[in-house]
């Protein structure tokens, strides 16, 4: 009878020690504990050594470090009807452990799903050229939208980066043709501008030469000298009309 009582007492002491030990929890510097008392929110504790009464109190650990989440590749149709595959990475962290646990069932999964839908929605409003050339602006737009929607969950979205924008092979060929056509268009425009500027210069030169007939004669002579330097060329040189008129007038007077 006495041995049975001693065994019961020993067991009771061991259980009491285990119960007391289970009350103590250690939270690291980047962790917080959301405490519930009989199912109702009590407070947020940590970091360091805290006491949680078993059965009566329950604790949920929350990590406050920045989470780097990869957004799976999404099929996006741009505003100019180009089908692309886009993936991104999101940097966020929990700033309010209470809301992160109470307001949403799983804040990691919820943030992941929200980032996927936001990525498709924002990029679908822009053309392909914007996705390739204005990534910084698109990253900022996505970050602002995500941060606004996750604020109710106690989450701060710090940054969003679009990593890859992949195109189909057929679309790459089409874009290459478009770029080639654009370069040809620019070359023609530049050539036309050059012709226009040259015509303006010729008009200005003709206006200057027209003021003095002697200047025109000197220009003819200069051109003749330049052509005569090549002895293998046959020179066909125009004769000024005023010289012919002068010669004809002299012949008529004789």
PDB file of C-alpha atoms in Angstrom:
ATOM      1  CA  UNK A   1       0.000   0.000   0.000  1.00  0.00           C
ATOM      2  CA  UNK A   2       2.852   2.314   0.932  1.00  0.00           C
ATOM      3  CA  UNK A   3       4.793   1.413  -2.237  1.00  0.00           C
ATOM      4  CA  UNK A   4       1.738   2.191  -4.349  1.00  0.00           C
ATOM      5  CA  UNK A   5       1.420   5.569  -2.696  1.00  0.00           C
ATOM      6  CA  UNK A   6       5.111   6.303  -3.264  1.00  0.00           C
ATOM      7  CA  UNK A   7       4.770   5.383  -6.943  1.00  0.00           C
ATOM      8  CA  UNK A   8       1.746   7.662  -7.280  1.00  0.00           C
ATOM      9  CA  UNK A   9       3.566  10.512  -5.537  1.00  0.00           C
ATOM     10  CA  UNK A  10       6.625  10.098  -7.740  1.00  0.00           C
ATOM     11  CA  UNK A  11       4.496  10.122 -10.852  1.00  0.00           C
ATOM     12  CA  UNK A  12       2.673  13.196  -9.618  1.00  0.00           C
ATOM     13  CA  UNK A  13       5.952  15.015  -8.982  1.00  0.00           C
ATOM     14  CA  UNK A  14       7.273  14.122 -12.437  1.00  0.00           C
ATOM     15  CA  UNK A  15       4.085  15.351 -14.072  1.00  0.00           C
ATOM     16  CA  UNK A  16       4.249  18.573 -12.078  1.00  0.00           C
ATOM     17  CA  UNK A  17       7.844  19.135 -13.133  1.00  0.00           C
ATOM     18  CA  UNK A  18       6.995  18.472 -16.776  1.00  0.00           C
ATOM     19  CA  UNK A  19       4.020  20.786 -16.471  1.00  0.00           C
ATOM     20  CA  UNK A  20       6.186  23.564 -15.054  1.00  0.00           C
ATOM     21  CA  UNK A  21       8.843  23.064 -17.698  1.00  0.00           C
ATOM     22  CA  UNK A  22       6.276  23.174 -20.484  1.00  0.00           C
ATOM     23  CA  UNK A  23       5.218  26.627 -19.300  1.00  0.00           C
ATOM     24  CA  UNK A  24       8.503  28.164 -20.356  1.00  0.00           C
ATOM     25  CA  UNK A  25       9.068  29.090 -24.006  1.00  0.00           C
ATOM     26  CA  UNK A  26      12.021  30.805 -25.617  1.00  0.00           C
ATOM     27  CA  UNK A  27      11.456  33.118 -28.570  1.00  0.00           C
ATOM     28  CA  UNK A  28      14.336  34.335 -30.725  1.00  0.00           C
ATOM     29  CA  UNK A  29      14.901  38.014 -31.464  1.00  0.00           C
ATOM     30  CA  UNK A  30      13.037  37.777 -34.793  1.00  0.00           C
ATOM     31  CA  UNK A  31      10.092  35.791 -33.358  1.00  0.00           C
ATOM     32  CA  UNK A  32       6.922  36.819 -31.580  1.00  0.00           C
ATOM     33  CA  UNK A  33       4.310  34.720 -29.842  1.00  0.00           C
ATOM     34  CA  UNK A  34       0.597  35.441 -30.294  1.00  0.00           C
ATOM     35  CA  UNK A  35      -1.057  34.278 -27.072  1.00  0.00           C
ATOM     36  CA  UNK A  36      -4.674  33.065 -26.829  1.00  0.00           C
ATOM     37  CA  UNK A  37      -6.444  32.428 -23.515  1.00  0.00           C
ATOM     38  CA  UNK A  38      -9.274  29.904 -23.875  1.00  0.00           C
ATOM     39  CA  UNK A  39      -9.488  30.798 -27.554  1.00  0.00           C
ATOM     40  CA  UNK A  40      -9.539  34.567 -27.103  1.00  0.00           C
ATOM     41  CA  UNK A  41      -6.643  36.801 -28.092  1.00  0.00           C
ATOM     42  CA  UNK A  42      -4.624  37.922 -25.081  1.00  0.00           C
ATOM     43  CA  UNK A  43      -1.395  39.626 -26.182  1.00  0.00           C
ATOM     44  CA  UNK A  44       1.781  39.362 -28.259  1.00  0.00           C
ATOM     45  CA  UNK A  45       4.853  38.283 -26.298  1.00  0.00           C
ATOM     46  CA  UNK A  46       8.551  38.044 -27.003  1.00  0.00           C
ATOM     47  CA  UNK A  47      11.351  37.907 -27.681  1.00  0.00           C
ATOM     48  CA  UNK A  48      13.141  36.042 -24.879  1.00  0.00           C
ATOM     49  CA  UNK A  49      11.766  33.778 -22.153  1.00  0.00           C
ATOM     50  CA  UNK A  50       7.977  33.791 -21.773  1.00  0.00           C
ATOM     51  CA  UNK A  51       5.473  31.773 -19.788  1.00  0.00           C
ATOM     52  CA  UNK A  52       2.539  30.026 -21.427  1.00  0.00           C
ATOM     53  CA  UNK A  53       0.136  28.145 -19.189  1.00  0.00           C
ATOM     54  CA  UNK A  54      -0.650  24.799 -20.846  1.00  0.00           C
ATOM     55  CA  UNK A  55      -4.270  23.988 -21.734  1.00  0.00           C
ATOM     56  CA  UNK A  56      -5.452  27.452 -20.735  1.00  0.00           C
ATOM     57  CA  UNK A  57      -3.165  29.369 -23.069  1.00  0.00           C
ATOM     58  CA  UNK A  58      -2.018  28.614 -26.617  1.00  0.00           C
ATOM     59  CA  UNK A  59       0.798  30.281 -28.516  1.00  0.00           C
ATOM     60  CA  UNK A  60       1.365  30.761 -32.255  1.00  0.00           C
ATOM     61  CA  UNK A  61       4.892  31.641 -33.370  1.00  0.00           C
ATOM     62  CA  UNK A  62       5.299  34.370 -35.996  1.00  0.00           C
ATOM     63  CA  UNK A  63       8.543  35.048 -37.859  1.00  0.00           C
ATOM     64  CA  UNK A  64       9.230  38.764 -38.418  1.00  0.00           C
ATOM     65  CA  UNK A  65      12.081  38.333 -40.894  1.00  0.00           C
ATOM     66  CA  UNK A  66      11.724  39.384 -44.532  1.00  0.00           C
ATOM     67  CA  UNK A  67      10.269  36.602 -46.662  1.00  0.00           C
ATOM     68  CA  UNK A  68      11.519  36.166 -50.232  1.00  0.00           C
ATOM     69  CA  UNK A  69       8.675  34.592 -52.207  1.00  0.00           C
ATOM     70  CA  UNK A  70       8.988  33.449 -55.800  1.00  0.00           C
ATOM     71  CA  UNK A  71       5.839  34.054 -57.843  1.00  0.00           C
ATOM     72  CA  UNK A  72       5.239  31.110 -60.207  1.00  0.00           C
ATOM     73  CA  UNK A  73       5.285  31.771 -63.941  1.00  0.00           C
ATOM     74  CA  UNK A  74       2.043  33.396 -65.054  1.00  0.00           C
ATOM     75  CA  UNK A  75       0.492  33.442 -68.533  1.00  0.00           C
ATOM     76  CA  UNK A  76      -0.282  37.066 -69.345  1.00  0.00           C
ATOM     77  CA  UNK A  77      -1.934  38.588 -72.411  1.00  0.00           C
ATOM     78  CA  UNK A  78      -0.742  42.162 -72.878  1.00  0.00           C
ATOM     79  CA  UNK A  79      -2.917  45.044 -74.011  1.00  0.00           C
ATOM     80  CA  UNK A  80      -1.616  44.630 -77.571  1.00  0.00           C
ATOM     81  CA  UNK A  81      -2.685  40.920 -77.541  1.00  0.00           C
ATOM     82  CA  UNK A  82       0.767  39.399 -77.056  1.00  0.00           C
ATOM     83  CA  UNK A  83       0.936  36.194 -74.996  1.00  0.00           C
ATOM     84  CA  UNK A  84       3.905  36.154 -72.600  1.00  0.00           C
ATOM     85  CA  UNK A  85       5.054  34.170 -69.577  1.00  0.00           C
ATOM     86  CA  UNK A  86       6.124  36.296 -66.606  1.00  0.00           C
ATOM     87  CA  UNK A  87       7.493  35.450 -63.182  1.00  0.00           C
ATOM     88  CA  UNK A  88       8.569  37.674 -60.327  1.00  0.00           C
ATOM     89  CA  UNK A  89       9.876  37.729 -56.765  1.00  0.00           C
ATOM     90  CA  UNK A  90       8.296  39.508 -53.784  1.00  0.00           C
ATOM     91  CA  UNK A  91       9.945  40.722 -50.571  1.00  0.00           C
ATOM     92  CA  UNK A  92       7.651  41.180 -47.574  1.00  0.00           C
ATOM     93  CA  UNK A  93       7.554  40.795 -43.800  1.00  0.00           C
ATOM     94  CA  UNK A  94       5.068  40.702 -40.937  1.00  0.00           C
ATOM     95  CA  UNK A  95       4.832  43.972 -39.012  1.00  0.00           C
ATOM     96  CA  UNK A  96       1.725  43.150 -36.939  1.00  0.00           C
ATOM     97  CA  UNK A  97       1.706  39.514 -35.678  1.00  0.00           C
ATOM     98  CA  UNK A  98      -1.795  39.879 -34.204  1.00  0.00           C
ATOM     99  CA  UNK A  99      -3.454  40.744 -37.528  1.00  0.00           C
ATOM    100  CA  UNK A 100      -1.281  38.267 -39.464  1.00  0.00           C
ATOM    101  CA  UNK A 101      -2.726  35.419 -37.375  1.00  0.00           C
ATOM    102  CA  UNK A 102      -6.269  36.622 -36.715  1.00  0.00           C
ATOM    103  CA  UNK A 103      -7.249  38.387 -39.953  1.00  0.00           C
ATOM    104  CA  UNK A 104      -6.143  35.685 -42.420  1.00  0.00           C
ATOM    105  CA  UNK A 105      -5.937  31.910 -42.189  1.00  0.00           C
ATOM    106  CA  UNK A 106      -2.486  31.526 -43.799  1.00  0.00           C
ATOM    107  CA  UNK A 107      -0.782  34.810 -44.580  1.00  0.00           C
ATOM    108  CA  UNK A 108       1.968  33.169 -46.666  1.00  0.00           C
ATOM    109  CA  UNK A 109      -0.485  31.393 -48.966  1.00  0.00           C
ATOM    110  CA  UNK A 110      -2.762  34.416 -49.112  1.00  0.00           C
ATOM    111  CA  UNK A 111       0.116  36.710 -50.103  1.00  0.00           C
ATOM    112  CA  UNK A 112       1.267  34.250 -52.749  1.00  0.00           C
ATOM    113  CA  UNK A 113      -2.167  33.978 -54.358  1.00  0.00           C
ATOM    114  CA  UNK A 114      -2.706  37.740 -54.216  1.00  0.00           C
ATOM    115  CA  UNK A 115       0.659  38.414 -55.848  1.00  0.00           C
ATOM    116  CA  UNK A 116      -0.163  36.063 -58.740  1.00  0.00           C
ATOM    117  CA  UNK A 117      -3.494  37.693 -59.504  1.00  0.00           C
ATOM    118  CA  UNK A 118      -2.060  41.204 -59.130  1.00  0.00           C
ATOM    119  CA  UNK A 119       0.821  40.380 -61.470  1.00  0.00           C
ATOM    120  CA  UNK A 120      -1.563  39.192 -64.188  1.00  0.00           C
ATOM    121  CA  UNK A 121      -3.926  42.125 -63.674  1.00  0.00           C
ATOM    122  CA  UNK A 122      -1.294  44.878 -63.794  1.00  0.00           C
ATOM    123  CA  UNK A 123       0.752  43.504 -66.692  1.00  0.00           C
ATOM    124  CA  UNK A 124      -2.393  42.810 -68.708  1.00  0.00           C
ATOM    125  CA  UNK A 125      -3.068  46.561 -68.778  1.00  0.00           C
ATOM    126  CA  UNK A 126       0.256  47.353 -70.489  1.00  0.00           C
ATOM    127  CA  UNK A 127       1.770  46.660 -73.884  1.00  0.00           C
ATOM    128  CA  UNK A 128       4.737  44.379 -74.446  1.00  0.00           C
ATOM    129  CA  UNK A 129       7.106  47.307 -74.983  1.00  0.00           C
ATOM    130  CA  UNK A 130       6.218  48.622 -71.506  1.00  0.00           C
ATOM    131  CA  UNK A 131       6.960  45.224 -69.927  1.00  0.00           C
ATOM    132  CA  UNK A 132      10.405  45.170 -71.515  1.00  0.00           C
ATOM    133  CA  UNK A 133      11.408  48.824 -71.186  1.00  0.00           C
ATOM    134  CA  UNK A 134       9.616  50.075 -68.054  1.00  0.00           C
ATOM    135  CA  UNK A 135      10.064  47.317 -65.501  1.00  0.00           C
ATOM    136  CA  UNK A 136      10.910  49.712 -62.692  1.00  0.00           C
ATOM    137  CA  UNK A 137       7.588  51.515 -63.065  1.00  0.00           C
ATOM    138  CA  UNK A 138       5.655  48.234 -63.282  1.00  0.00           C
ATOM    139  CA  UNK A 139       7.473  46.882 -60.211  1.00  0.00           C
ATOM    140  CA  UNK A 140       6.499  50.007 -58.275  1.00  0.00           C
ATOM    141  CA  UNK A 141       2.852  49.750 -59.394  1.00  0.00           C
ATOM    142  CA  UNK A 142       2.583  46.104 -58.330  1.00  0.00           C
ATOM    143  CA  UNK A 143       4.307  46.832 -55.011  1.00  0.00           C
ATOM    144  CA  UNK A 144       1.895  49.666 -54.182  1.00  0.00           C
ATOM    145  CA  UNK A 145      -1.176  47.532 -54.955  1.00  0.00           C
ATOM    146  CA  UNK A 146       0.063  44.543 -52.942  1.00  0.00           C
ATOM    147  CA  UNK A 147       1.119  46.682 -49.993  1.00  0.00           C
ATOM    148  CA  UNK A 148      -2.280  48.363 -49.868  1.00  0.00           C
ATOM    149  CA  UNK A 149      -4.209  45.077 -49.933  1.00  0.00           C
ATOM    150  CA  UNK A 150      -1.978  43.222 -47.445  1.00  0.00           C
ATOM    151  CA  UNK A 151      -1.978  46.085 -44.931  1.00  0.00           C
ATOM    152  CA  UNK A 152      -5.141  44.635 -43.336  1.00  0.00           C
ATOM    153  CA  UNK A 153      -3.166  41.429 -42.686  1.00  0.00           C
ATOM    154  CA  UNK A 154      -0.323  43.234 -40.922  1.00  0.00           C
ATOM    155  CA  UNK A 155       2.074  42.598 -43.799  1.00  0.00           C
ATOM    156  CA  UNK A 156       4.453  45.101 -45.414  1.00  0.00           C
ATOM    157  CA  UNK A 157       5.446  44.453 -49.034  1.00  0.00           C
ATOM    158  CA  UNK A 158       8.886  46.026 -49.394  1.00  0.00           C
ATOM    159  CA  UNK A 159       9.736  45.276 -53.006  1.00  0.00           C
ATOM    160  CA  UNK A 160       8.584  43.489 -56.165  1.00  0.00           C
ATOM    161  CA  UNK A 161      10.910  42.509 -59.016  1.00  0.00           C
ATOM    162  CA  UNK A 162       9.845  41.092 -62.381  1.00  0.00           C
ATOM    163  CA  UNK A 163      12.501  38.511 -63.258  1.00  0.00           C
ATOM    164  CA  UNK A 164      11.688  37.143 -66.711  1.00  0.00           C
ATOM    165  CA  UNK A 165       9.383  37.989 -69.603  1.00  0.00           C
ATOM    166  CA  UNK A 166       9.418  35.006 -71.987  1.00  0.00           C
ATOM    167  CA  UNK A 167       7.961  35.032 -75.502  1.00  0.00           C
ATOM    168  CA  UNK A 168       7.023  32.253 -77.914  1.00  0.00           C
ATOM    169  CA  UNK A 169       9.411  31.589 -80.800  1.00  0.00           C
ATOM    170  CA  UNK A 170       6.870  32.761 -83.373  1.00  0.00           C
ATOM    171  CA  UNK A 171       6.329  35.980 -81.462  1.00  0.00           C
ATOM    172  CA  UNK A 172      10.085  36.600 -81.299  1.00  0.00           C
ATOM    173  CA  UNK A 173      10.280  36.367 -85.095  1.00  0.00           C
ATOM    174  CA  UNK A 174       7.335  38.739 -85.472  1.00  0.00           C
ATOM    175  CA  UNK A 175       8.946  41.266 -83.127  1.00  0.00           C
ATOM    176  CA  UNK A 176      12.227  40.992 -85.056  1.00  0.00           C
ATOM    177  CA  UNK A 177      10.393  41.806 -88.307  1.00  0.00           C
ATOM    178  CA  UNK A 178       8.684  44.730 -86.613  1.00  0.00           C
ATOM    179  CA  UNK A 179      12.019  46.065 -85.372  1.00  0.00           C
ATOM    180  CA  UNK A 180      13.542  45.709 -88.853  1.00  0.00           C
ATOM    181  CA  UNK A 181      10.621  47.584 -90.410  1.00  0.00           C
ATOM    182  CA  UNK A 182      10.982  50.306 -87.788  1.00  0.00           C
ATOM    183  CA  UNK A 183      14.683  50.710 -88.586  1.00  0.00           C
ATOM    184  CA  UNK A 184      13.909  50.967 -92.314  1.00  0.00           C
ATOM    185  CA  UNK A 185      11.262  53.588 -91.602  1.00  0.00           C
ATOM    186  CA  UNK A 186      13.715  55.653 -89.574  1.00  0.00           C
ATOM    187  CA  UNK A 187      16.364  55.344 -92.322  1.00  0.00           C
ATOM    188  CA  UNK A 188      13.916  56.643 -94.925  1.00  0.00           C
ATOM    189  CA  UNK A 189      12.888  59.512 -92.690  1.00  0.00           C
ATOM    190  CA  UNK A 190      16.524  60.460 -92.063  1.00  0.00           C
ATOM    191  CA  UNK A 191      17.266  60.286 -95.799  1.00  0.00           C
ATOM    192  CA  UNK A 192      14.257  62.489 -96.591  1.00  0.00           C
ATOM    193  CA  UNK A 193      15.322  65.022 -93.952  1.00  0.00           C
ATOM    194  CA  UNK A 194      18.794  65.092 -95.488  1.00  0.00           C
ATOM    195  CA  UNK A 195      17.366  65.769 -98.936  1.00  0.00           C
ATOM    196  CA  UNK A 196      15.170  68.519 -97.519  1.00  0.00           C
ATOM    197  CA  UNK A 197      18.071  70.219 -95.761  1.00  0.00           C
ATOM    198  CA  UNK A 198      20.239  69.922 -98.897  1.00  0.00           C
ATOM    199  CA  UNK A 199      17.512  71.514-101.016  1.00  0.00           C
ATOM    200  CA  UNK A 200      17.274  74.409 -98.576  1.00  0.00           C
ATOM    201  CA  UNK A 201      21.023  74.959 -98.767  1.00  0.00           C
ATOM    202  CA  UNK A 202      20.928  74.844-102.583  1.00  0.00           C
ATOM    203  CA  UNK A 203      18.106  77.366-102.592  1.00  0.00           C
ATOM    204  CA  UNK A 204      20.103  79.671-100.347  1.00  0.00           C
ATOM    205  CA  UNK A 205      23.174  79.306-102.561  1.00  0.00           C
ATOM    206  CA  UNK A 206      21.153  80.024-105.701  1.00  0.00           C
ATOM    207  CA  UNK A 207      19.739  83.162-104.082  1.00  0.00           C
ATOM    208  CA  UNK A 208      23.225  84.408-103.270  1.00  0.00           C
ATOM    209  CA  UNK A 209      24.576  83.655-106.770  1.00  0.00           C
ATOM    210  CA  UNK A 210      21.573  85.265-108.444  1.00  0.00           C
ATOM    211  CA  UNK A 211      22.410  88.614-106.904  1.00  0.00           C
ATOM    212  CA  UNK A 212      25.646  88.895-108.938  1.00  0.00           C
ATOM    213  CA  UNK A 213      25.938  87.389-112.437  1.00  0.00           C
ATOM    214  CA  UNK A 214      29.744  87.448-112.132  1.00  0.00           C
ATOM    215  CA  UNK A 215      29.506  85.068-109.188  1.00  0.00           C
ATOM    216  CA  UNK A 216      27.736  82.539-111.403  1.00  0.00           C
ATOM    217  CA  UNK A 217      30.493  82.850-114.021  1.00  0.00           C
ATOM    218  CA  UNK A 218      33.170  82.311-111.403  1.00  0.00           C
ATOM    219  CA  UNK A 219      31.346  79.230-110.157  1.00  0.00           C
ATOM    220  CA  UNK A 220      31.257  77.843-113.684  1.00  0.00           C
ATOM    221  CA  UNK A 221      34.972  78.413-114.069  1.00  0.00           C
ATOM    222  CA  UNK A 222      35.741  76.781-110.735  1.00  0.00           C
ATOM    223  CA  UNK A 223      33.722  73.717-111.724  1.00  0.00           C
ATOM    224  CA  UNK A 224      35.550  73.567-115.065  1.00  0.00           C
ATOM    225  CA  UNK A 225      38.934  73.642-113.322  1.00  0.00           C
ATOM    226  CA  UNK A 226      37.870  70.838-110.965  1.00  0.00           C
ATOM    227  CA  UNK A 227      36.714  68.657-113.863  1.00  0.00           C
ATOM    228  CA  UNK A 228      39.814  69.386-115.953  1.00  0.00           C
ATOM    229  CA  UNK A 229      42.063  67.888-113.277  1.00  0.00           C
ATOM    230  CA  UNK A 230      40.946  64.437-114.469  1.00  0.00           C
ATOM    231  CA  UNK A 231      42.450  64.164-117.989  1.00  0.00           C
ATOM    232  CA  UNK A 232      40.606  60.936-118.762  1.00  0.00           C
ATOM    233  CA  UNK A 233      37.177  62.584-118.533  1.00  0.00           C
ATOM    234  CA  UNK A 234      35.176  64.195-121.318  1.00  0.00           C
ATOM    235  CA  UNK A 235      33.777  67.527-120.175  1.00  0.00           C
ATOM    236  CA  UNK A 236      30.399  68.749-121.368  1.00  0.00           C
ATOM    237  CA  UNK A 237      30.178  72.269-119.995  1.00  0.00           C
ATOM    238  CA  UNK A 238      27.046  74.422-120.347  1.00  0.00           C
ATOM    239  CA  UNK A 239      27.457  77.854-121.930  1.00  0.00           C
ATOM    240  CA  UNK A 240      25.686  80.660-120.079  1.00  0.00           C
ATOM    241  CA  UNK A 241      22.691  82.104-121.878  1.00  0.00           C
ATOM    242  CA  UNK A 242      23.778  85.716-121.316  1.00  0.00           C
ATOM    243  CA  UNK A 243      27.036  85.098-123.232  1.00  0.00           C
ATOM    244  CA  UNK A 244      25.094  83.699-126.171  1.00  0.00           C
ATOM    245  CA  UNK A 245      22.779  86.700-126.069  1.00  0.00           C
ATOM    246  CA  UNK A 246      25.746  89.066-126.075  1.00  0.00           C
ATOM    247  CA  UNK A 247      27.385  87.267-128.994  1.00  0.00           C
ATOM    248  CA  UNK A 248      24.127  87.254-130.967  1.00  0.00           C
ATOM    249  CA  UNK A 249      23.595  90.966-130.361  1.00  0.00           C
ATOM    250  CA  UNK A 250      27.133  91.734-131.556  1.00  0.00           C
ATOM    251  CA  UNK A 251      26.595  89.654-134.721  1.00  0.00           C
ATOM    252  CA  UNK A 252      23.368  91.469-135.514  1.00  0.00           C
ATOM    253  CA  UNK A 253      25.053  94.854-135.135  1.00  0.00           C
ATOM    254  CA  UNK A 254      27.801  93.836-137.560  1.00  0.00           C
TER     255      UNK A 254
END
